[in-house]
Coordinates of C-alpha atoms and ligand atoms in Angstrom, one line a residue:
Chain O
X23 CA -53.0 -140.7 -170.3
X24 CA -49.3 -140.5 -169.2
X25 CA -47.6 -141.8 -172.3
X26 CA -46.8 -138.3 -173.6
X27 CA -43.3 -137.2 -172.5
X28 CA -43.3 -134.9 -169.5
X29 CA -42.2 -131.3 -170.3
X30 CA -38.9 -130.1 -168.8
X31 CA -39.0 -126.5 -167.7
X32 CA -36.1 -126.2 -165.3
X33 CA -35.8 -125.1 -161.7
X34 CA -38.7 -123.8 -159.7
X35 CA -39.7 -122.5 -156.3
X36 CA -42.7 -123.0 -154.1
X37 CA -44.9 -119.8 -154.3
X38 CA -45.8 -118.7 -150.8
X39 CA -47.8 -115.6 -149.7
X40 CA -45.0 -113.8 -148.0
X41 CA -43.0 -113.6 -151.3
X42 CA -45.8 -112.4 -153.6
X43 CA -44.9 -108.7 -153.6
X44 CA -41.1 -109.3 -153.9
X45 CA -41.6 -111.6 -156.9
X46 CA -43.7 -109.1 -158.7
X47 CA -41.4 -106.3 -157.9
X48 CA -38.1 -108.0 -158.7
X49 CA -39.0 -110.7 -161.3
X50 CA -36.5 -113.2 -160.0
X51 CA -34.7 -115.7 -162.2
X52 CA -37.0 -118.6 -161.4
X53 CA -38.1 -120.9 -164.2
X54 CA -41.5 -121.7 -162.7
X55 CA -43.5 -121.6 -159.5
X56 CA -45.4 -124.3 -157.7
X57 CA -48.6 -123.4 -155.8
X58 CA -50.4 -125.3 -153.1
X59 CA -53.7 -126.0 -154.9
X60 CA -56.0 -125.9 -151.9
X61 CA -54.8 -122.3 -151.0
X62 CA -56.7 -121.2 -154.1
X63 CA -60.0 -123.0 -153.3
X64 CA -61.3 -119.6 -152.3
X65 CA -63.4 -117.3 -154.4
X66 CA -61.2 -114.2 -154.4
X67 CA -59.0 -111.9 -152.4
X68 CA -55.2 -111.7 -152.0
X69 CA -54.0 -115.1 -153.2
X70 CA -55.8 -114.8 -156.5
X71 CA -55.0 -111.1 -156.8
X72 CA -51.3 -112.0 -156.8
X73 CA -51.4 -115.3 -158.6
X74 CA -53.3 -113.8 -161.5
X75 CA -50.3 -111.5 -162.1
X76 CA -47.6 -114.0 -161.4
X77 CA -49.0 -116.5 -163.7
X78 CA -48.8 -114.0 -166.5
X79 CA -45.0 -114.1 -166.1
X80 CA -44.1 -117.6 -164.9
X81 CA -45.3 -121.1 -165.7
X82 CA -47.3 -122.5 -162.7
X83 CA -47.4 -126.0 -161.4
X84 CA -50.2 -127.1 -159.0
X85 CA -49.4 -129.3 -155.9
X86 CA -52.2 -130.6 -153.8
X87 CA -52.1 -131.9 -150.2
X88 CA -55.7 -133.1 -149.6
X89 CA -56.8 -135.4 -152.4
X90 CA -56.3 -138.5 -150.2
X91 CA -55.9 -140.7 -153.3
X92 CA -55.1 -143.8 -151.2
X93 CA -58.2 -143.5 -149.0
X94 CA -60.6 -146.4 -148.9
X95 CA -63.6 -144.0 -148.6
X96 CA -65.6 -142.8 -151.6
X97 CA -63.8 -140.4 -153.9
X98 CA -64.6 -136.8 -152.8
X99 CA -66.0 -135.3 -156.0
X100 CA -66.6 -132.0 -154.2
X101 CA -62.9 -131.8 -153.7
X102 CA -62.2 -132.8 -157.3
X103 CA -64.7 -130.2 -158.5
X104 CA -62.8 -127.5 -156.7
X105 CA -59.5 -128.8 -158.0
X106 CA -60.9 -128.8 -161.6
X107 CA -62.2 -125.3 -161.2
X108 CA -58.8 -124.1 -160.0
X109 CA -57.0 -126.0 -162.8
X110 CA -59.2 -124.2 -165.3
X111 CA -58.3 -120.8 -164.0
X112 CA -54.6 -121.5 -163.4
X113 CA -53.8 -123.6 -166.5
X114 CA -50.9 -125.3 -164.7
X115 CA -48.1 -127.1 -166.5
X116 CA -49.0 -130.2 -164.5
X117 CA -50.6 -131.2 -161.2
X118 CA -49.5 -133.3 -158.4
X119 CA -50.6 -134.6 -155.0
X120 CA -49.2 -137.2 -152.5
X121 CA -49.1 -141.0 -152.6
X122 CA -50.8 -141.5 -149.3
X123 CA -54.2 -141.2 -147.6
X124 CA -55.1 -138.3 -145.4
X125 CA -58.8 -138.6 -144.9
X126 CA -61.3 -141.4 -144.1
X127 CA -65.0 -140.7 -144.3
X128 CA -65.6 -137.2 -142.8
X129 CA -62.4 -137.3 -140.9
X130 CA -59.5 -135.2 -142.2
X131 CA -56.1 -135.7 -140.6
X132 CA -54.4 -133.0 -142.7
X133 CA -51.4 -135.2 -142.7
X134 CA -49.8 -137.4 -145.3
X135 CA -50.4 -140.9 -143.9
X136 CA -48.4 -143.7 -145.6
X137 CA -49.9 -146.6 -147.5
X138 CA -48.9 -150.2 -146.7
X139 CA -46.8 -151.5 -149.6
X140 CA -49.1 -154.3 -150.6
X141 CA -50.6 -155.7 -153.8
X142 CA -54.0 -154.7 -152.4
X143 CA -52.9 -151.1 -152.1
X144 CA -51.5 -151.1 -155.6
X145 CA -54.8 -152.3 -157.0
X146 CA -56.6 -149.7 -155.0
X147 CA -54.4 -146.9 -156.1
X148 CA -54.4 -147.9 -159.7
X149 CA -58.2 -147.9 -159.7
X150 CA -58.5 -144.6 -157.9
X151 CA -55.9 -142.9 -160.1
X152 CA -57.9 -144.0 -163.2
X153 CA -61.1 -142.4 -161.9
X154 CA -59.3 -139.1 -160.8
X155 CA -57.4 -138.8 -164.0
X156 CA -60.5 -139.4 -166.1
X157 CA -62.4 -136.8 -164.1
X158 CA -59.6 -134.2 -164.3
X159 CA -58.7 -135.1 -167.9
X160 CA -55.0 -135.0 -167.2
X161 CA -52.3 -137.1 -165.4
X162 CA -51.9 -136.8 -161.7
X163 CA -48.3 -136.9 -160.5
X164 CA -47.7 -138.5 -157.2
X165 CA -45.2 -137.5 -154.5
X166 CA -43.6 -140.0 -152.2
X167 CA -44.2 -139.1 -148.5
X168 CA -41.8 -139.5 -145.7
X169 CA -42.8 -142.1 -143.1
X170 CA -42.1 -142.8 -139.5
X171 CA -43.4 -146.4 -139.3
X172 CA -43.4 -149.6 -141.3
X173 CA -46.5 -151.6 -141.5
X174 CA -46.6 -155.3 -140.6
X175 CA -48.7 -155.8 -143.8
X176 CA -46.1 -154.4 -146.2
X177 CA -45.0 -157.0 -148.7
X178 CA -42.3 -155.0 -150.5
X179 CA -40.1 -151.9 -150.1
X180 CA -41.4 -148.4 -150.9
X181 CA -39.3 -148.2 -154.1
X182 CA -40.6 -151.6 -155.3
X183 CA -44.1 -150.4 -154.6
X184 CA -43.6 -147.2 -156.6
X185 CA -42.0 -149.2 -159.5
X186 CA -44.8 -151.7 -159.5
X187 CA -47.5 -149.0 -159.5
X188 CA -45.7 -147.2 -162.3
X189 CA -45.5 -150.3 -164.5
X190 CA -49.2 -151.0 -163.9
X191 CA -50.5 -147.4 -164.5
X192 CA -47.6 -145.5 -166.2
X193 CA -48.1 -142.9 -163.5
X194 CA -45.2 -140.5 -162.9
X195 CA -43.7 -139.3 -159.6
X196 CA -42.7 -136.2 -157.9
X197 CA -39.6 -137.6 -156.1
X198 CA -39.0 -135.7 -152.9
X199 CA -35.4 -136.4 -152.2
X200 CA -35.7 -135.0 -148.7
X201 CA -38.6 -137.4 -147.9
X202 CA -36.5 -140.3 -149.2
X203 CA -33.7 -139.2 -147.0
X204 CA -36.0 -138.9 -144.0
X205 CA -37.6 -142.3 -144.6
X206 CA -34.1 -143.8 -145.2
X207 CA -32.9 -142.6 -141.8
X208 CA -36.1 -143.6 -140.0
X209 CA -36.1 -147.1 -141.6
X210 CA -32.4 -147.7 -142.1
X211 CA -32.2 -148.2 -145.8
X212 CA -29.8 -146.6 -148.4
X213 CA -31.5 -143.7 -150.1
X214 CA -29.5 -144.4 -153.2
X215 CA -31.2 -147.8 -153.5
X216 CA -34.6 -146.0 -153.6
X217 CA -33.5 -143.4 -156.1
X218 CA -31.8 -145.9 -158.4
X219 CA -34.9 -148.1 -158.6
X220 CA -37.2 -145.4 -160.1
X221 CA -36.9 -145.4 -163.9
X222 CA -36.3 -142.1 -165.7
X223 CA -39.7 -142.1 -167.5
X224 CA -41.4 -142.4 -164.1
X225 CA -40.1 -139.1 -162.8
X226 CA -41.8 -135.8 -163.5
X227 CA -40.3 -133.6 -160.8
X228 CA -38.0 -133.4 -157.8
X229 CA -38.6 -131.7 -154.5
X230 CA -35.6 -130.6 -152.4
X231 CA -36.5 -129.5 -148.8
X232 CA -35.2 -129.4 -145.3
X233 CA -36.1 -131.4 -142.2
X234 CA -35.7 -131.5 -138.4
X235 CA -33.3 -134.0 -136.9
X236 CA -34.3 -135.3 -133.5
X237 CA -31.4 -137.8 -133.2
X238 CA -33.5 -140.9 -132.8
X239 CA -35.7 -140.0 -135.8
X240 CA -36.1 -137.1 -138.3
X241 CA -39.2 -135.4 -139.4
X242 CA -39.9 -133.7 -142.7
X243 CA -40.8 -130.3 -141.4
X244 CA -39.9 -128.4 -144.6
X245 CA -38.9 -125.4 -142.4
X246 CA -35.1 -125.7 -142.6
X247 CA -32.4 -125.2 -145.3
X248 CA -31.7 -128.3 -147.4
X249 CA -29.0 -130.3 -145.6
X250 CA -25.7 -131.4 -147.0
X251 CA -26.7 -135.1 -147.3
X252 CA -29.8 -134.2 -149.4
X253 CA -27.7 -131.9 -151.6
X254 CA -25.2 -134.8 -152.1
X255 CA -28.0 -137.2 -152.9
X256 CA -29.4 -134.8 -155.5
X257 CA -26.0 -134.1 -157.1
X258 CA -25.1 -137.8 -157.4
X259 CA -28.6 -138.7 -158.6
X260 CA -28.7 -135.9 -161.2
X261 CA -25.4 -137.1 -162.7
X262 CA -27.0 -140.4 -163.7
X263 CA -30.2 -138.8 -165.2
X264 CA -31.5 -136.7 -168.0
X265 CA -33.1 -133.3 -167.0
X266 CA -35.8 -133.5 -164.3
X267 CA -37.8 -130.5 -163.1
X268 CA -36.4 -129.6 -159.7
X269 CA -37.9 -127.4 -157.0
X270 CA -36.9 -126.0 -153.7
X271 CA -39.8 -126.5 -151.2
X272 CA -40.1 -124.4 -148.1
X273 CA -43.4 -124.5 -146.2
X274 CA -42.6 -122.7 -142.9
X275 CA -40.1 -120.6 -141.1
X276 CA -39.7 -118.6 -144.3
X277 CA -36.3 -117.0 -144.8
X278 CA -35.6 -113.9 -146.9
X279 CA -36.4 -114.7 -150.6
X280 CA -32.7 -114.3 -151.4
X281 CA -31.9 -117.4 -149.3
X282 CA -34.3 -119.5 -151.4
X283 CA -32.8 -118.0 -154.6
X284 CA -29.4 -119.0 -153.3
X285 CA -30.6 -122.6 -152.8
X286 CA -32.2 -122.6 -156.2
X287 CA -28.9 -121.4 -157.8
X288 CA -27.0 -124.0 -155.9
X289 CA -29.3 -126.7 -157.3
X290 CA -28.6 -125.3 -160.8
X291 CA -24.9 -125.2 -160.2
X292 CA -24.6 -128.8 -159.1
X293 CA -26.9 -130.3 -161.7
X294 CA -25.4 -131.5 -164.9
X295 CA -25.0 -129.0 -167.8
X296 CA -27.7 -130.8 -169.7
X297 CA -30.2 -129.7 -167.0
X298 CA -29.7 -126.0 -167.6
X299 CA -32.5 -124.0 -169.2
X300 CA -31.4 -121.4 -171.7
X301 CA -33.5 -118.4 -172.2
X302 CA -33.9 -117.9 -175.9
X303 CA -36.3 -114.9 -175.5
Chain V
X5 CA -63.9 -154.9 -144.4
X6 CA -60.7 -155.3 -146.4
X7 CA -57.4 -155.3 -144.7
X8 CA -56.6 -151.8 -146.2
X9 CA -59.9 -150.5 -144.9
X10 CA -59.2 -151.9 -141.4
X11 CA -55.7 -150.4 -141.4
X12 CA -56.9 -146.9 -142.3
X13 CA -59.8 -147.1 -139.8
X14 CA -57.4 -148.0 -137.0
X15 CA -55.0 -145.3 -138.0
X16 CA -57.7 -142.6 -138.0
X17 CA -59.1 -143.9 -134.7
X18 CA -55.6 -143.7 -133.2
X19 CA -55.4 -140.1 -134.2
X20 CA -58.9 -139.0 -133.3
X21 CA -59.7 -141.2 -130.3
X22 CA -56.3 -142.3 -128.9
X23 CA -57.3 -145.9 -129.8
X24 CA -54.4 -148.3 -129.2
X25 CA -55.6 -150.8 -131.8
X26 CA -53.4 -149.3 -134.5
X27 CA -50.1 -150.3 -132.9
X28 CA -50.7 -153.9 -133.9
X29 CA -50.2 -152.7 -137.5
X30 CA -46.8 -151.3 -136.9
X31 CA -43.8 -153.6 -137.5
X32 CA -41.0 -153.8 -134.9
X33 CA -37.9 -151.9 -136.0
X34 CA -34.8 -150.9 -134.3
X35 CA -34.8 -147.4 -132.8
X36 CA -38.3 -146.2 -131.8
X37 CA -40.9 -148.6 -130.4
X38 CA -44.3 -148.9 -132.3
X39 CA -46.0 -146.8 -129.8
X40 CA -43.5 -144.0 -130.2
X41 CA -43.9 -144.2 -134.0
X42 CA -47.7 -143.9 -133.6
X43 CA -47.2 -140.9 -131.3
X44 CA -45.2 -139.0 -134.0
X45 CA -48.4 -139.0 -136.1
X46 CA -50.6 -138.2 -133.2
X47 CA -48.5 -135.2 -132.2
X48 CA -48.3 -134.0 -135.7
X49 CA -52.1 -134.1 -136.0
X50 CA -52.6 -132.1 -132.8
X51 CA -49.9 -129.6 -133.5
X52 CA -51.1 -128.9 -137.0
X53 CA -54.7 -128.3 -136.0
X54 CA -53.7 -126.3 -132.9
X55 CA -51.5 -124.1 -135.1
X56 CA -54.5 -123.5 -137.4
X57 CA -56.6 -122.2 -134.5
X58 CA -53.7 -120.2 -133.2
X59 CA -53.3 -118.5 -136.6
X60 CA -57.0 -118.0 -137.3
X61 CA -57.7 -116.8 -133.7
X62 CA -54.6 -115.0 -132.6
X63 CA -56.3 -112.4 -130.4
X64 CA -58.7 -114.9 -128.9
X65 CA -55.5 -116.8 -128.0
X66 CA -54.1 -113.8 -126.3
X67 CA -57.4 -113.1 -124.5
X68 CA -57.6 -116.6 -123.1
X69 CA -54.0 -117.1 -122.3
X70 CA -52.0 -120.3 -123.1
X71 CA -53.7 -122.7 -120.6
X72 CA -57.3 -121.9 -121.5
X73 CA -56.5 -121.8 -125.2
X74 CA -55.0 -125.2 -125.0
X75 CA -58.1 -126.5 -123.1
X76 CA -60.3 -125.0 -125.7
X77 CA -58.4 -126.6 -128.6
X78 CA -58.5 -130.0 -126.9
X79 CA -62.2 -129.8 -126.3
X80 CA -62.9 -128.5 -129.8
X81 CA -60.8 -131.2 -131.4
X82 CA -62.7 -133.9 -129.5
X83 CA -66.1 -132.6 -130.5
X84 CA -65.4 -131.2 -133.9
X85 CA -62.5 -133.0 -135.6
X86 CA -61.7 -131.6 -139.0
X87 CA -64.2 -132.7 -141.6
X88 CA -63.2 -130.6 -144.6
X89 CA -60.2 -131.0 -146.9
X90 CA -59.4 -127.3 -146.4
X91 CA -57.9 -126.2 -143.1
X92 CA -59.5 -122.9 -143.6
X93 CA -62.8 -124.4 -142.5
X94 CA -61.5 -126.2 -139.4
X95 CA -62.4 -123.4 -137.0
X96 CA -65.9 -122.6 -138.4
X97 CA -67.7 -124.1 -135.5
X98 CA -65.4 -122.5 -132.8
X99 CA -67.9 -119.7 -132.0
X100 CA -70.6 -122.3 -131.5
X101 CA -68.3 -124.4 -129.3
X102 CA -67.5 -121.4 -127.2
X103 CA -71.1 -120.5 -126.7
X104 CA -72.1 -124.0 -125.7
X105 CA -69.3 -125.5 -123.7
X106 CA -68.2 -124.8 -120.1
X107 CA -66.2 -122.9 -118.9
X108 CA -66.3 -120.8 -122.1
X109 CA -70.0 -120.4 -122.4
X110 CA -70.1 -118.4 -119.2
X111 CA -68.1 -115.6 -120.9
X112 CA -70.2 -114.4 -123.8
X113 CA -67.4 -112.2 -125.1
X114 CA -65.3 -115.3 -126.1
X115 CA -67.9 -116.4 -128.7
X116 CA -68.0 -112.9 -130.1
X117 CA -64.3 -112.5 -130.4
X118 CA -64.1 -115.9 -132.2
X119 CA -67.0 -114.9 -134.5
X120 CA -65.3 -111.6 -135.3
X121 CA -62.1 -113.4 -136.3
X122 CA -64.0 -115.9 -138.4
X123 CA -65.7 -113.0 -140.3
X124 CA -62.3 -111.4 -140.9
X125 CA -61.3 -114.7 -142.6
X126 CA -64.5 -114.9 -144.6
X127 CA -64.0 -111.4 -145.8
X128 CA -60.4 -112.1 -146.8
X129 CA -61.4 -115.2 -148.9
X130 CA -64.6 -113.8 -150.4
X131 CA -65.1 -113.5 -154.2
X132 CA -63.9 -110.4 -156.0
X133 CA -66.4 -108.0 -157.6
X134 CA -66.2 -104.5 -159.2
X135 CA -67.3 -101.9 -156.7
X136 CA -70.0 -99.2 -157.2
X137 CA -68.7 -95.8 -158.5
X138 CA -70.2 -92.3 -157.9
X139 CA -70.6 -91.8 -161.6
X140 CA -73.0 -94.7 -161.8
X141 CA -75.4 -92.9 -159.5
X142 CA -75.5 -89.8 -161.7
X143 CA -77.1 -91.8 -164.5
X144 CA -80.0 -93.0 -162.3
X145 CA -83.2 -91.2 -163.2
X146 CA -85.0 -89.4 -160.3
X147 CA -88.1 -91.6 -160.6
X148 CA -86.1 -94.8 -160.6
X149 CA -84.3 -94.3 -157.3
X150 CA -86.9 -96.1 -155.1
X151 CA -86.7 -99.2 -157.2
X152 CA -82.9 -99.5 -157.4
X153 CA -81.5 -102.6 -155.8
X154 CA -78.0 -102.2 -154.5
X155 CA -75.9 -105.2 -153.6
X156 CA -73.3 -105.6 -150.9
X157 CA -69.8 -106.6 -152.0
X158 CA -69.2 -110.4 -151.5
X159 CA -66.6 -109.6 -148.8
X160 CA -69.1 -107.6 -146.6
X161 CA -69.9 -109.2 -143.2
X162 CA -72.2 -107.6 -140.7
X163 CA -71.8 -108.3 -137.0
X164 CA -73.8 -107.4 -133.8
X165 CA -72.0 -107.6 -130.5
X166 CA -73.4 -107.5 -127.0
X167 CA -69.9 -107.4 -125.5
X168 CA -66.9 -105.2 -126.3
X169 CA -65.5 -108.0 -128.4
X170 CA -64.1 -106.0 -131.3
X171 CA -62.8 -103.3 -128.9
X172 CA -61.0 -106.1 -127.0
X173 CA -59.6 -107.5 -130.2
X174 CA -58.3 -104.1 -131.2
X175 CA -56.7 -103.5 -127.7
X176 CA -54.9 -106.8 -127.8
X177 CA -53.8 -106.2 -131.4
X178 CA -52.1 -103.0 -130.3
X179 CA -50.7 -104.7 -127.1
X180 CA -53.0 -102.9 -124.7
X181 CA -55.3 -104.4 -122.1
X182 CA -58.8 -105.1 -123.2
X183 CA -61.8 -103.3 -121.7
X184 CA -63.9 -105.0 -119.0
X185 CA -66.1 -107.7 -120.7
X186 CA -69.5 -106.5 -119.5
X187 CA -72.7 -107.1 -121.4
X188 CA -73.5 -103.5 -122.4
X189 CA -75.3 -101.8 -125.3
X190 CA -75.4 -103.5 -128.7
X191 CA -72.6 -102.6 -131.0
X192 CA -72.7 -102.9 -134.8
X193 CA -69.8 -103.6 -137.1
X194 CA -69.1 -104.0 -140.8
X195 CA -66.1 -106.1 -142.0
X196 CA -65.1 -105.8 -145.6
X197 CA -62.1 -106.1 -147.9
X198 CA -60.4 -102.9 -148.8
X199 CA -59.2 -101.9 -152.2
X200 CA -55.7 -103.1 -151.4
X201 CA -57.1 -106.5 -150.4
X202 CA -56.6 -106.0 -146.7
X203 CA -59.5 -106.6 -144.4
X204 CA -61.0 -103.5 -142.7
X205 CA -63.8 -103.1 -140.2
X206 CA -65.8 -100.1 -139.0
X207 CA -68.3 -99.3 -136.3
X208 CA -71.8 -98.7 -137.6
X209 CA -74.8 -96.8 -136.1
X210 CA -77.9 -98.9 -135.5
X211 CA -79.5 -97.0 -138.4
X212 CA -76.7 -97.8 -140.9
X213 CA -76.5 -101.4 -139.7
X214 CA -80.2 -101.9 -140.3
X215 CA -80.0 -100.2 -143.8
X216 CA -77.2 -102.5 -144.7
X217 CA -79.2 -105.5 -143.5
X218 CA -82.1 -104.4 -145.7
X219 CA -79.8 -104.1 -148.7
X220 CA -78.4 -107.5 -147.9
X221 CA -81.9 -109.0 -147.9
X222 CA -82.4 -107.6 -151.4
X223 CA -84.8 -104.8 -150.6
X224 CA -84.9 -101.8 -153.1
X225 CA -83.7 -98.4 -152.2
X226 CA -87.2 -97.1 -151.2
X227 CA -87.4 -99.7 -148.5
X228 CA -83.9 -98.9 -147.3
X229 CA -85.0 -95.3 -146.8
X230 CA -88.0 -96.5 -144.9
X231 CA -85.8 -98.6 -142.7
X232 CA -83.6 -95.5 -142.1
X233 CA -86.6 -93.4 -141.2
X234 CA -87.5 -95.9 -138.5
X235 CA -84.2 -95.3 -136.7
X236 CA -84.2 -91.5 -137.0
X237 CA -86.7 -88.8 -136.0
X238 CA -88.0 -88.0 -139.5
X239 CA -88.0 -89.2 -143.1
X240 CA -85.7 -86.4 -144.0
X241 CA -83.1 -87.4 -141.4
X242 CA -83.5 -91.0 -142.6
X243 CA -82.8 -89.9 -146.1
X244 CA -79.7 -88.0 -145.0
X245 CA -78.5 -91.1 -143.1
X246 CA -78.9 -93.2 -146.2
X247 CA -77.0 -90.7 -148.4
X248 CA -74.2 -90.7 -145.9
X249 CA -74.1 -94.5 -145.9
X250 CA -74.1 -94.6 -149.7
X251 CA -71.2 -92.2 -149.8
X252 CA -69.2 -94.2 -147.2
X253 CA -70.1 -97.4 -148.9
X254 CA -68.9 -96.2 -152.3
X255 CA -65.7 -94.8 -150.8
X256 CA -64.9 -98.0 -148.9
X257 CA -66.0 -100.5 -151.5
X258 CA -69.0 -102.0 -149.6
X259 CA -71.3 -102.0 -152.7
X260 CA -71.1 -103.9 -156.0
X261 CA -71.2 -102.1 -159.3
X262 CA -74.0 -104.2 -160.7
X263 CA -77.0 -102.3 -159.4
X264 CA -80.4 -103.3 -160.7
X265 CA -83.6 -101.5 -161.5
X266 CA -86.5 -103.6 -160.1
X267 CA -89.9 -103.4 -161.8
X268 CA -92.2 -101.3 -159.7
Ligands
FE2_20 FE1 -42.4 -132.4 -151.1

């Protein structure tokens, strides 16, 4: 399902409620927007009112937070049904969720809980991914989550785990460079080692975001500007790669839209020339 | 149980029940101890769900004050952990919690404020639908009127209060002190999405409330008029009330455009 090349559409922003009106009024120079899929699992009202208009003008990408692909419970087909309904209406360029588990049985943590890096987890994920992609009739792109612990059970590094899952399933990743940086700091590895280990054909998208630094550990709060180290990681990584869809992700403590545009333009400026999107319209 | 199943079960029990079993799964690393690493997830879980209730029940939060609100969240989380993928649904059982658990159940107004806030959310998320227009009424033949079935807009929510819950909500919203929470006469409210997609609410008379209830249960216009007559002094007055309600309903978008003529 994932053998077709992934489309490159440039530099995007997370679409959040507080920016709806400004986006429609000013038509900012953003190549695409990413929505949180679950925010549109409602029948109508404001979110759909605005999205229906914005999707006429910009390509949309769907990013989910609740699939819990790694869970050992039965697959939640109610959830997948809602997702499919939303996909049909939005017609996104692609869809993604997180490489993690977040629920077990009836219990929902609403958090992105890390998987152990084991052969067993790879088997489990490969099998679940197959079922989900079959049901949705499209590839599911998976985002690496940040983590604050390492499991006793883990048999390999996170990047070896991702590479192995990719070679088994051809799945593609949404690499969140901030999450890599956060995990690298929390687990004392070199973030470059992680980034270098993921083959080009396995990457569909990049997230750039901010975090909160507590000294002894850092937490991916997505409520701060992108830090210098993450910008540097992105810049150096981009130099070694062909174009990858890149997005600024802000989930809380929302700044004026112009600040996000400035971050987006900074990403455009430090990415190689080959990553620029020309508007031939 | 496979080792992956065991790990996930222990993780979830650490979050929901403070179970210490999960720590054995965490590898020793420099920096934070395993227990501290587990606590990061535990705190994130509590903070995230607390924030949802704070956002969905902002005025209830102000009414209770920080300490009682925290006690409420703790108690609610223990009995009703989130069981839906959407955070939107997490607080659905809060009104029930407040009416059944001490010390909250001793104050009936709390359950009503919470319910009012849930209905605001429900109206906000409801399906869209075209609204009834005055011109549509002109094409209805005189003899057909009794058999016309109107439909409420999907966003319409009807609420009866025994306490000044909505008045308290309004007072807190405009940074004033709420009225005394006495159990007084019944109050009736309609909550619905406005044309600009914002959620509005209006006080209703008993008569209008009952008419809307009868429309909600699918009764044709003739029965709606009979309902109105029961709450006024005469059929004529009832009719006037219904016409007033229709006009208001059309202006404020409480009715759907797809009216139906039922077979007599
Ligand atoms: Fe991300």
